[in-house]
Amino acid sequence: MPTENELLSNVNALLEQVAQDDLPPPAERRRLREAAGLSQAQVAKALDTRREAVGNWEAGRTEPRPPQRAAYAKLLEKLAERFPAPDGEEPGEPAVPETFAAEPAPAAPPPAASAPAAAKPPGRPAANSTRPTSTSRRPAAKKAVKKTTAPAAAPVDPRFENGPLAVVDCEDGQVSAYCVGGLVLDVPGKSLPALVDWTITEAHLGQARLHRNGRDADPILVLTPAALERYGLPAALSDEERRAGRLKDSHKVVKQLQRAELQLTQRGLGPWARVFREPEGSRRRCVQLCIPSWNALDAREWDKKDDPQLPGMHPADLARYLGTYAQRVMTPRGTTSTTGLELMSALRPPTRAEKNEATGEFKRAFNADALTAVYEHVECEVPDEHPLLKGKFERHHLRTPAEMLMEEPYDWCRPLTDDECMLPYLVAVDVNMAFAAATNGLTVGLGAPTHLTGNPAFDPKVPGSWLVDLSHVDLSRVQIDGRTLDADLLPSPFTPKGDRPTGPAWYATPTVAYAVELGFEVAPIEAYVRLESGRYLDPWYKRLREAYIETMADLGVTTDMGGQEFLDAMAVHKQVDPTMALLLNAIKSTAKGGIGKLRQRSRGQVPYYEEWPALKRETWRPDIRAAVLSTVRIGMHRKILKTAAVTGRYPVAIGTDCIVYPSTGPSPLDVLPYTDEGKPVPGTFRLGVSPGMVKHQGTQNVLWAEAQFEEAGAVFNLANLIKTDHSAGEGE
């Protein structure tokens, strides 16, 4: 005979099972919690789960599972009794909407999501299996899905109600399109031309413009290997095709597209291909194809290069990954670097339509806050292979700082002092999104360069490049908070290697302005300045910052954390959600790569000293890149001086955005200064998740460092190897 406890356990299991379908809709869950004055963290603590999980339940992204589901249902039931919905308001729609068929049926069909859920590999989260799905023949169901997966405050553009992209997969002969939010569409097309036409006419995929003067993003179809086989495409490109970056024009699928009167761009059918029909009026009819198995999603940017995740990722998870990237950043345009550059133009479009009051016709006009033209390039700002330098120097001549603007990130390291060798640890901290943070509020040139000669006066408000001698700047004469610093233990702020300048050199405006800030006079010899200027990158920074902060919150790291709580959350954040961890790296790569693209160099596809395609872009602006990198270096140096003045600690190495300090303990809390009230000292490095703040990159002991110095010599930089997590700092 069963015992009483066993019977009670069976009853509890039944009650838990009954609780599977009695949850209110997501919006009502949030209303009840807020009405009770409870935070998501309080609910999460009571249910022994993460705060982010509660947020996902309230947004409809996921559903609670046993044993939390029964307890959560009980909580909501009691809150509903105490805080009923206001008169005249309905609590909302069911958490899992009904699936409507084209004609009335006695019973609802089984959820389509169960099939992909069964195909998931072992260990994969089953969150998507609870989400409703739809087919192209069920518009009512599609509409209901969007209500449960999209935040209530976000308006849904009916043209793009199924999201920005879809992952197309084939299983048992059925082609399915996995969209954002768990939506799955049946794809009727039996050929690639039919798939493209279905996407243009029926799929409701795409993304609305990010600026009213911009352009809507074309829908993206991500083709899995099974889909490639279904549509007659190879699983991988041949060596010849890979070098060409496209399928041969004689391939049968390319000929299918031609017979269907579909067009390809000059890039042809490659890893990132655009297939289009002629526009209908102002409406574009274009579809972008992304083929991961052809290396469309480079592992160095979109994946973990040492442990690739994308090849085995389920189509639903891949749709979540790329779809969330599109929603938070923008629809991918190829590499993350290219997308980062395109994001600048999408947020600051160069042109707009302007009505001629006399004729009533619209004409193209330029926006004053954007990059609108390709201006004459400046000799000191361009890389060595630029056509401007043809015949100027010997082929292998290394230009000096007086001939070339050398604004680059720090790569500096020094030997440890005897006192530092007595300390047990070296602690490395890394600046979050350093390149993006440097663009916040940065004034850059928008117009043509103006050449100033005859010892022009320096103006810190005018962006440009200045030829000036800063060799007289002596850090031993600088006082911070009344304290004189040891210049021998500090890098120079004016060179990437940290060496003191020896004569005139070209610098961006932020570098020269810092010399003035330190109290030294400057006397430029000549300059190239942009009198037309503005904060061009502000919306770009804001967009990437919000994407980064939101993704970190999904991984359990929030802006209200500080000190040890932040360090503990960062130690495990990549294990919380592997898909969101990939998204985080993609966002960071977008920020770094976008800045790098401002001075994209020749890839060797043209003869030396001949123009390459990037030079024809309005966004090929090496001076803006130099201003950003100058701001990164100067901002770090300013905080290094303040930290040294407060604590007497000096860095021993700096690598790009990583700073290494000798320490008595293994934690950044043993290095970074705090006030008596426990708050970070203003002007120093501060632990936190926001761009510009720092996180822990790694810790090593001093004996390890000495061994590295003996083995590698002067070429060694400690900052490049101190990584507890070797993926830390990637893409920063």
PDB file of C-alpha atoms in Angstrom, residues 227-453:
ATOM      1  CA  ALA A 227      17.480  23.629 -47.353  1.00  0.00           C
ATOM      2  CA  LEU A 228      20.454  23.900 -49.722  1.00  0.00           C
ATOM      3  CA  GLU A 229      20.009  20.266 -50.687  1.00  0.00           C
ATOM      4  CA  ARG A 230      16.270  20.784 -51.144  1.00  0.00           C
ATOM      5  CA  TYR A 231      16.820  23.679 -53.567  1.00  0.00           C
ATOM      6  CA  GLY A 232      19.669  22.084 -55.509  1.00  0.00           C
ATOM      7  CA  LEU A 233      22.527  24.099 -54.037  1.00  0.00           C
ATOM      8  CA  PRO A 234      25.832  22.582 -52.890  1.00  0.00           C
ATOM      9  CA  ALA A 235      26.489  22.197 -49.166  1.00  0.00           C
ATOM     10  CA  ALA A 236      29.878  23.870 -49.654  1.00  0.00           C
ATOM     11  CA  LEU A 237      31.603  25.887 -52.367  1.00  0.00           C
ATOM     12  CA  SER A 238      34.439  24.377 -54.351  1.00  0.00           C
ATOM     13  CA  ASP A 239      37.931  25.850 -53.972  1.00  0.00           C
ATOM     14  CA  GLU A 240      37.511  27.809 -57.208  1.00  0.00           C
ATOM     15  CA  GLU A 241      34.069  29.084 -56.188  1.00  0.00           C
ATOM     16  CA  ARG A 242      35.305  30.005 -52.728  1.00  0.00           C
ATOM     17  CA  ARG A 243      38.108  32.101 -54.219  1.00  0.00           C
ATOM     18  CA  ALA A 244      35.602  33.788 -56.527  1.00  0.00           C
ATOM     19  CA  GLY A 245      33.128  34.202 -53.669  1.00  0.00           C
ATOM     20  CA  ARG A 246      30.196  32.903 -55.733  1.00  0.00           C
ATOM     21  CA  LEU A 247      28.691  29.984 -57.642  1.00  0.00           C
ATOM     22  CA  LYS A 248      29.535  29.707 -61.303  1.00  0.00           C
ATOM     23  CA  ASP A 249      27.053  31.425 -63.611  1.00  0.00           C
ATOM     24  CA  SER A 250      26.590  28.073 -65.354  1.00  0.00           C
ATOM     25  CA  HIS A 251      25.125  26.457 -62.212  1.00  0.00           C
ATOM     26  CA  LYS A 252      21.581  25.186 -62.717  1.00  0.00           C
ATOM     27  CA  VAL A 253      20.135  27.244 -59.823  1.00  0.00           C
ATOM     28  CA  VAL A 254      21.617  30.452 -61.227  1.00  0.00           C
ATOM     29  CA  LYS A 255      19.989  29.610 -64.566  1.00  0.00           C
ATOM     30  CA  GLN A 256      16.695  28.940 -62.748  1.00  0.00           C
ATOM     31  CA  LEU A 257      16.814  32.461 -61.353  1.00  0.00           C
ATOM     32  CA  GLN A 258      17.530  33.871 -64.793  1.00  0.00           C
ATOM     33  CA  ARG A 259      14.620  31.984 -66.366  1.00  0.00           C
ATOM     34  CA  ALA A 260      12.327  33.296 -63.618  1.00  0.00           C
ATOM     35  CA  GLU A 261      13.506  36.847 -64.525  1.00  0.00           C
ATOM     36  CA  LEU A 262      15.036  37.315 -61.104  1.00  0.00           C
ATOM     37  CA  GLN A 263      18.255  39.304 -60.915  1.00  0.00           C
ATOM     38  CA  LEU A 264      21.426  38.992 -58.856  1.00  0.00           C
ATOM     39  CA  THR A 265      23.794  41.789 -57.938  1.00  0.00           C
ATOM     40  CA  GLN A 266      27.332  41.832 -59.340  1.00  0.00           C
ATOM     41  CA  ARG A 267      28.433  39.630 -56.438  1.00  0.00           C
ATOM     42  CA  GLY A 268      26.371  36.770 -57.883  1.00  0.00           C
ATOM     43  CA  LEU A 269      25.070  33.861 -55.838  1.00  0.00           C
ATOM     44  CA  GLY A 270      27.524  33.734 -52.952  1.00  0.00           C
ATOM     45  CA  PRO A 271      27.486  33.486 -49.149  1.00  0.00           C
ATOM     46  CA  TRP A 272      25.565  36.802 -48.941  1.00  0.00           C
ATOM     47  CA  ALA A 273      23.489  37.153 -52.109  1.00  0.00           C
ATOM     48  CA  ARG A 274      20.769  39.609 -53.088  1.00  0.00           C
ATOM     49  CA  VAL A 275      18.033  38.339 -55.402  1.00  0.00           C
ATOM     50  CA  PHE A 276      15.547  40.906 -56.657  1.00  0.00           C
ATOM     51  CA  ARG A 277      12.924  41.938 -59.153  1.00  0.00           C
ATOM     52  CA  GLU A 278      12.555  45.429 -60.529  1.00  0.00           C
ATOM     53  CA  PRO A 279      10.916  47.731 -57.933  1.00  0.00           C
ATOM     54  CA  GLU A 280       7.183  48.435 -58.050  1.00  0.00           C
ATOM     55  CA  GLY A 281       7.161  52.203 -57.778  1.00  0.00           C
ATOM     56  CA  SER A 282       8.982  52.986 -54.548  1.00  0.00           C
ATOM     57  CA  ARG A 283       8.628  49.442 -53.197  1.00  0.00           C
ATOM     58  CA  ARG A 284      11.761  47.317 -53.349  1.00  0.00           C
ATOM     59  CA  ARG A 285      11.361  43.647 -54.182  1.00  0.00           C
ATOM     60  CA  CYS A 286      14.621  42.224 -52.905  1.00  0.00           C
ATOM     61  CA  VAL A 287      15.550  39.230 -50.741  1.00  0.00           C
ATOM     62  CA  GLN A 288      18.942  38.656 -49.160  1.00  0.00           C
ATOM     63  CA  LEU A 289      20.227  35.100 -48.838  1.00  0.00           C
ATOM     64  CA  CYS A 290      22.592  34.111 -46.045  1.00  0.00           C
ATOM     65  CA  ILE A 291      24.296  30.716 -46.390  1.00  0.00           C
ATOM     66  CA  PRO A 292      26.241  29.813 -43.218  1.00  0.00           C
ATOM     67  CA  SER A 293      27.807  26.636 -44.655  1.00  0.00           C
ATOM     68  CA  TRP A 294      29.419  28.837 -47.327  1.00  0.00           C
ATOM     69  CA  ASN A 295      31.065  30.846 -44.511  1.00  0.00           C
ATOM     70  CA  ALA A 296      28.540  33.676 -44.525  1.00  0.00           C
ATOM     71  CA  LEU A 297      28.765  33.832 -40.723  1.00  0.00           C
ATOM     72  CA  ASP A 298      32.497  33.999 -40.084  1.00  0.00           C
ATOM     73  CA  ALA A 299      33.357  32.208 -36.829  1.00  0.00           C
ATOM     74  CA  ARG A 300      35.706  35.045 -35.865  1.00  0.00           C
ATOM     75  CA  GLU A 301      32.760  37.453 -35.646  1.00  0.00           C
ATOM     76  CA  TRP A 302      29.487  35.530 -35.415  1.00  0.00           C
ATOM     77  CA  ASP A 303      30.613  32.419 -33.543  1.00  0.00           C
ATOM     78  CA  LYS A 304      33.220  31.036 -31.146  1.00  0.00           C
ATOM     79  CA  LYS A 305      36.302  30.565 -33.284  1.00  0.00           C
ATOM     80  CA  ASP A 306      37.782  27.935 -30.913  1.00  0.00           C
ATOM     81  CA  ASP A 307      34.489  26.094 -30.337  1.00  0.00           C
ATOM     82  CA  PRO A 308      32.024  26.815 -33.194  1.00  0.00           C
ATOM     83  CA  GLN A 309      28.374  26.641 -32.140  1.00  0.00           C
ATOM     84  CA  LEU A 310      26.547  27.616 -35.323  1.00  0.00           C
ATOM     85  CA  PRO A 311      27.064  24.398 -37.370  1.00  0.00           C
ATOM     86  CA  GLY A 312      25.035  22.346 -34.882  1.00  0.00           C
ATOM     87  CA  MET A 313      22.580  25.027 -33.812  1.00  0.00           C
ATOM     88  CA  HIS A 314      18.876  24.262 -34.212  1.00  0.00           C
ATOM     89  CA  PRO A 315      17.118  26.499 -36.797  1.00  0.00           C
ATOM     90  CA  ALA A 316      14.860  27.966 -34.093  1.00  0.00           C
ATOM     91  CA  ASP A 317      17.870  29.023 -32.026  1.00  0.00           C
ATOM     92  CA  LEU A 318      19.642  30.412 -35.100  1.00  0.00           C
ATOM     93  CA  ALA A 319      16.529  32.459 -35.896  1.00  0.00           C
ATOM     94  CA  ARG A 320      16.469  33.715 -32.326  1.00  0.00           C
ATOM     95  CA  TYR A 321      20.156  34.649 -32.477  1.00  0.00           C
ATOM     96  CA  LEU A 322      20.179  36.497 -35.799  1.00  0.00           C
ATOM     97  CA  GLY A 323      16.641  37.850 -35.348  1.00  0.00           C
ATOM     98  CA  THR A 324      17.451  39.360 -31.969  1.00  0.00           C
ATOM     99  CA  TYR A 325      20.608  40.880 -33.454  1.00  0.00           C
ATOM    100  CA  ALA A 326      18.487  42.423 -36.215  1.00  0.00           C
ATOM    101  CA  GLN A 327      15.979  43.811 -33.717  1.00  0.00           C
ATOM    102  CA  ARG A 328      18.562  45.261 -31.367  1.00  0.00           C
ATOM    103  CA  VAL A 329      21.217  46.366 -33.862  1.00  0.00           C
ATOM    104  CA  MET A 330      19.984  46.082 -37.461  1.00  0.00           C
ATOM    105  CA  THR A 331      19.397  43.462 -40.124  1.00  0.00           C
ATOM    106  CA  PRO A 332      22.823  41.889 -40.845  1.00  0.00           C
ATOM    107  CA  ARG A 333      24.537  43.063 -44.028  1.00  0.00           C
ATOM    108  CA  GLY A 334      27.378  40.545 -44.171  1.00  0.00           C
ATOM    109  CA  THR A 335      30.195  40.727 -41.641  1.00  0.00           C
ATOM    110  CA  THR A 336      29.650  42.457 -38.320  1.00  0.00           C
ATOM    111  CA  SER A 337      32.144  45.104 -39.481  1.00  0.00           C
ATOM    112  CA  THR A 338      30.097  45.872 -42.584  1.00  0.00           C
ATOM    113  CA  THR A 339      26.917  45.917 -40.512  1.00  0.00           C
ATOM    114  CA  GLY A 340      28.522  48.331 -38.049  1.00  0.00           C
ATOM    115  CA  LEU A 341      29.384  50.719 -40.852  1.00  0.00           C
ATOM    116  CA  GLU A 342      25.953  50.378 -42.478  1.00  0.00           C
ATOM    117  CA  LEU A 343      24.366  51.152 -39.118  1.00  0.00           C
ATOM    118  CA  MET A 344      26.012  54.582 -39.174  1.00  0.00           C
ATOM    119  CA  SER A 345      24.376  55.410 -42.510  1.00  0.00           C
ATOM    120  CA  ALA A 346      21.056  53.870 -41.485  1.00  0.00           C
ATOM    121  CA  LEU A 347      20.882  56.158 -38.437  1.00  0.00           C
ATOM    122  CA  ARG A 348      22.299  59.203 -40.266  1.00  0.00           C
ATOM    123  CA  PRO A 349      21.062  58.898 -43.881  1.00  0.00           C
ATOM    124  CA  PRO A 350      22.978  61.184 -46.243  1.00  0.00           C
ATOM    125  CA  THR A 351      19.910  62.287 -48.249  1.00  0.00           C
ATOM    126  CA  ARG A 352      16.214  62.998 -47.867  1.00  0.00           C
ATOM    127  CA  ALA A 353      13.292  63.806 -50.157  1.00  0.00           C
ATOM    128  CA  GLU A 354      12.531  67.537 -50.245  1.00  0.00           C
ATOM    129  CA  LYS A 355       9.494  69.035 -51.926  1.00  0.00           C
ATOM    130  CA  ASN A 356       9.945  71.871 -54.393  1.00  0.00           C
ATOM    131  CA  GLU A 357       7.210  74.317 -53.430  1.00  0.00           C
ATOM    132  CA  ALA A 358       7.190  75.888 -56.884  1.00  0.00           C
ATOM    133  CA  THR A 359       6.740  72.678 -58.898  1.00  0.00           C
ATOM    134  CA  GLY A 360       5.366  70.328 -56.238  1.00  0.00           C
ATOM    135  CA  GLU A 361       7.947  67.716 -57.181  1.00  0.00           C
ATOM    136  CA  PHE A 362      10.273  65.990 -54.759  1.00  0.00           C
ATOM    137  CA  LYS A 363      14.005  66.158 -55.213  1.00  0.00           C
ATOM    138  CA  ARG A 364      17.004  64.821 -53.360  1.00  0.00           C
ATOM    139  CA  ALA A 365      18.439  66.970 -50.582  1.00  0.00           C
ATOM    140  CA  PHE A 366      21.381  66.392 -48.267  1.00  0.00           C
ATOM    141  CA  ASN A 367      21.101  66.081 -44.501  1.00  0.00           C
ATOM    142  CA  ALA A 368      23.284  68.480 -42.534  1.00  0.00           C
ATOM    143  CA  ASP A 369      24.142  65.961 -39.776  1.00  0.00           C
ATOM    144  CA  ALA A 370      25.401  63.194 -42.095  1.00  0.00           C
ATOM    145  CA  LEU A 371      28.361  62.259 -44.276  1.00  0.00           C
ATOM    146  CA  THR A 372      27.122  63.241 -47.703  1.00  0.00           C
ATOM    147  CA  ALA A 373      30.077  63.321 -50.102  1.00  0.00           C
ATOM    148  CA  VAL A 374      33.493  61.881 -50.854  1.00  0.00           C
ATOM    149  CA  TYR A 375      35.910  64.715 -50.178  1.00  0.00           C
ATOM    150  CA  GLU A 376      39.572  65.058 -51.034  1.00  0.00           C
ATOM    151  CA  HIS A 377      41.671  62.762 -48.879  1.00  0.00           C
ATOM    152  CA  VAL A 378      44.521  64.067 -46.742  1.00  0.00           C
ATOM    153  CA  GLU A 379      48.010  62.661 -47.313  1.00  0.00           C
ATOM    154  CA  CYS A 380      48.951  62.289 -43.641  1.00  0.00           C
ATOM    155  CA  GLU A 381      45.695  60.427 -42.825  1.00  0.00           C
ATOM    156  CA  VAL A 382      45.710  57.713 -45.501  1.00  0.00           C
ATOM    157  CA  PRO A 383      47.361  54.249 -45.323  1.00  0.00           C
ATOM    158  CA  ASP A 384      50.535  53.403 -47.214  1.00  0.00           C
ATOM    159  CA  GLU A 385      48.844  51.918 -50.316  1.00  0.00           C
ATOM    160  CA  HIS A 386      46.649  54.964 -51.038  1.00  0.00           C
ATOM    161  CA  PRO A 387      46.953  56.504 -54.544  1.00  0.00           C
ATOM    162  CA  LEU A 388      47.887  59.871 -52.976  1.00  0.00           C
ATOM    163  CA  LEU A 389      51.235  58.399 -51.944  1.00  0.00           C
ATOM    164  CA  LYS A 390      52.170  57.031 -55.361  1.00  0.00           C
ATOM    165  CA  GLY A 391      55.701  58.174 -56.146  1.00  0.00           C
ATOM    166  CA  LYS A 392      56.106  59.955 -52.793  1.00  0.00           C
ATOM    167  CA  PHE A 393      58.222  57.326 -51.029  1.00  0.00           C
ATOM    168  CA  GLU A 394      60.214  54.207 -51.712  1.00  0.00           C
ATOM    169  CA  ARG A 395      58.077  51.059 -51.935  1.00  0.00           C
ATOM    170  CA  HIS A 396      59.017  49.754 -48.474  1.00  0.00           C
ATOM    171  CA  HIS A 397      59.501  53.118 -46.794  1.00  0.00           C
ATOM    172  CA  LEU A 398      58.132  53.282 -43.235  1.00  0.00           C
ATOM    173  CA  ARG A 399      56.498  56.623 -42.739  1.00  0.00           C
ATOM    174  CA  THR A 400      57.438  58.515 -39.602  1.00  0.00           C
ATOM    175  CA  PRO A 401      55.004  60.201 -37.185  1.00  0.00           C
ATOM    176  CA  ALA A 402      55.815  63.477 -38.947  1.00  0.00           C
ATOM    177  CA  GLU A 403      54.567  61.925 -42.218  1.00  0.00           C
ATOM    178  CA  MET A 404      51.593  59.891 -40.985  1.00  0.00           C
ATOM    179  CA  LEU A 405      48.789  60.234 -38.443  1.00  0.00           C
ATOM    180  CA  MET A 406      49.508  57.336 -36.044  1.00  0.00           C
ATOM    181  CA  GLU A 407      46.512  57.334 -33.731  1.00  0.00           C
ATOM    182  CA  GLU A 408      46.238  53.723 -32.579  1.00  0.00           C
ATOM    183  CA  PRO A 409      45.272  51.922 -29.357  1.00  0.00           C
ATOM    184  CA  TYR A 410      47.856  51.288 -26.657  1.00  0.00           C
ATOM    185  CA  ASP A 411      50.334  48.417 -26.951  1.00  0.00           C
ATOM    186  CA  TRP A 412      52.651  49.158 -24.009  1.00  0.00           C
ATOM    187  CA  CYS A 413      54.446  47.107 -21.391  1.00  0.00           C
ATOM    188  CA  ARG A 414      57.261  47.779 -18.913  1.00  0.00           C
ATOM    189  CA  PRO A 415      59.341  45.661 -16.509  1.00  0.00           C
ATOM    190  CA  LEU A 416      58.104  45.323 -12.949  1.00  0.00           C
ATOM    191  CA  THR A 417      59.897  47.285 -10.236  1.00  0.00           C
ATOM    192  CA  ASP A 418      61.431  45.546  -7.223  1.00  0.00           C
ATOM    193  CA  ASP A 419      58.497  46.614  -5.040  1.00  0.00           C
ATOM    194  CA  GLU A 420      55.995  45.340  -7.597  1.00  0.00           C
ATOM    195  CA  CYS A 421      57.769  41.984  -7.750  1.00  0.00           C
ATOM    196  CA  MET A 422      57.060  41.579  -4.046  1.00  0.00           C
ATOM    197  CA  LEU A 423      53.313  41.688  -4.699  1.00  0.00           C
ATOM    198  CA  PRO A 424      51.679  38.304  -5.416  1.00  0.00           C
ATOM    199  CA  TYR A 425      49.250  39.138  -8.235  1.00  0.00           C
ATOM    200  CA  LEU A 426      48.766  40.904 -11.546  1.00  0.00           C
ATOM    201  CA  VAL A 427      45.126  41.868 -12.145  1.00  0.00           C
ATOM    202  CA  ALA A 428      43.831  42.818 -15.610  1.00  0.00           C
ATOM    203  CA  VAL A 429      40.712  44.931 -16.102  1.00  0.00           C
ATOM    204  CA  ASP A 430      39.101  45.482 -19.491  1.00  0.00           C
ATOM    205  CA  VAL A 431      37.099  48.505 -20.668  1.00  0.00           C
ATOM    206  CA  ASN A 432      33.607  47.546 -21.876  1.00  0.00           C
ATOM    207  CA  MET A 433      32.895  48.479 -25.508  1.00  0.00           C
ATOM    208  CA  ALA A 434      35.871  50.854 -25.482  1.00  0.00           C
ATOM    209  CA  PHE A 435      35.592  51.977 -29.112  1.00  0.00           C
ATOM    210  CA  ALA A 436      31.844  52.543 -28.914  1.00  0.00           C
ATOM    211  CA  ALA A 437      32.149  54.409 -25.605  1.00  0.00           C
ATOM    212  CA  ALA A 438      34.718  56.771 -27.153  1.00  0.00           C
ATOM    213  CA  THR A 439      32.183  57.894 -29.782  1.00  0.00           C
ATOM    214  CA  ASN A 440      29.718  59.145 -27.180  1.00  0.00           C
ATOM    215  CA  GLY A 441      29.561  62.931 -27.571  1.00  0.00           C
ATOM    216  CA  LEU A 442      32.589  62.999 -29.900  1.00  0.00           C
ATOM    217  CA  THR A 443      32.628  65.848 -32.416  1.00  0.00           C
ATOM    218  CA  VAL A 444      33.894  64.714 -35.816  1.00  0.00           C
ATOM    219  CA  GLY A 445      34.322  66.393 -39.167  1.00  0.00           C
ATOM    220  CA  LEU A 446      31.462  66.220 -41.653  1.00  0.00           C
ATOM    221  CA  GLY A 447      32.708  68.393 -44.504  1.00  0.00           C
ATOM    222  CA  ALA A 448      35.807  68.894 -46.615  1.00  0.00           C
ATOM    223  CA  PRO A 449      39.254  69.356 -45.035  1.00  0.00           C
ATOM    224  CA  THR A 450      40.764  72.821 -44.840  1.00  0.00           C
ATOM    225  CA  HIS A 451      44.562  73.078 -44.942  1.00  0.00           C
ATOM    226  CA  LEU A 452      46.002  75.528 -42.405  1.00  0.00           C
ATOM    227  CA  THR A 453      49.650  76.629 -42.612  1.00  0.00           C
TER     228      THR A 453
END
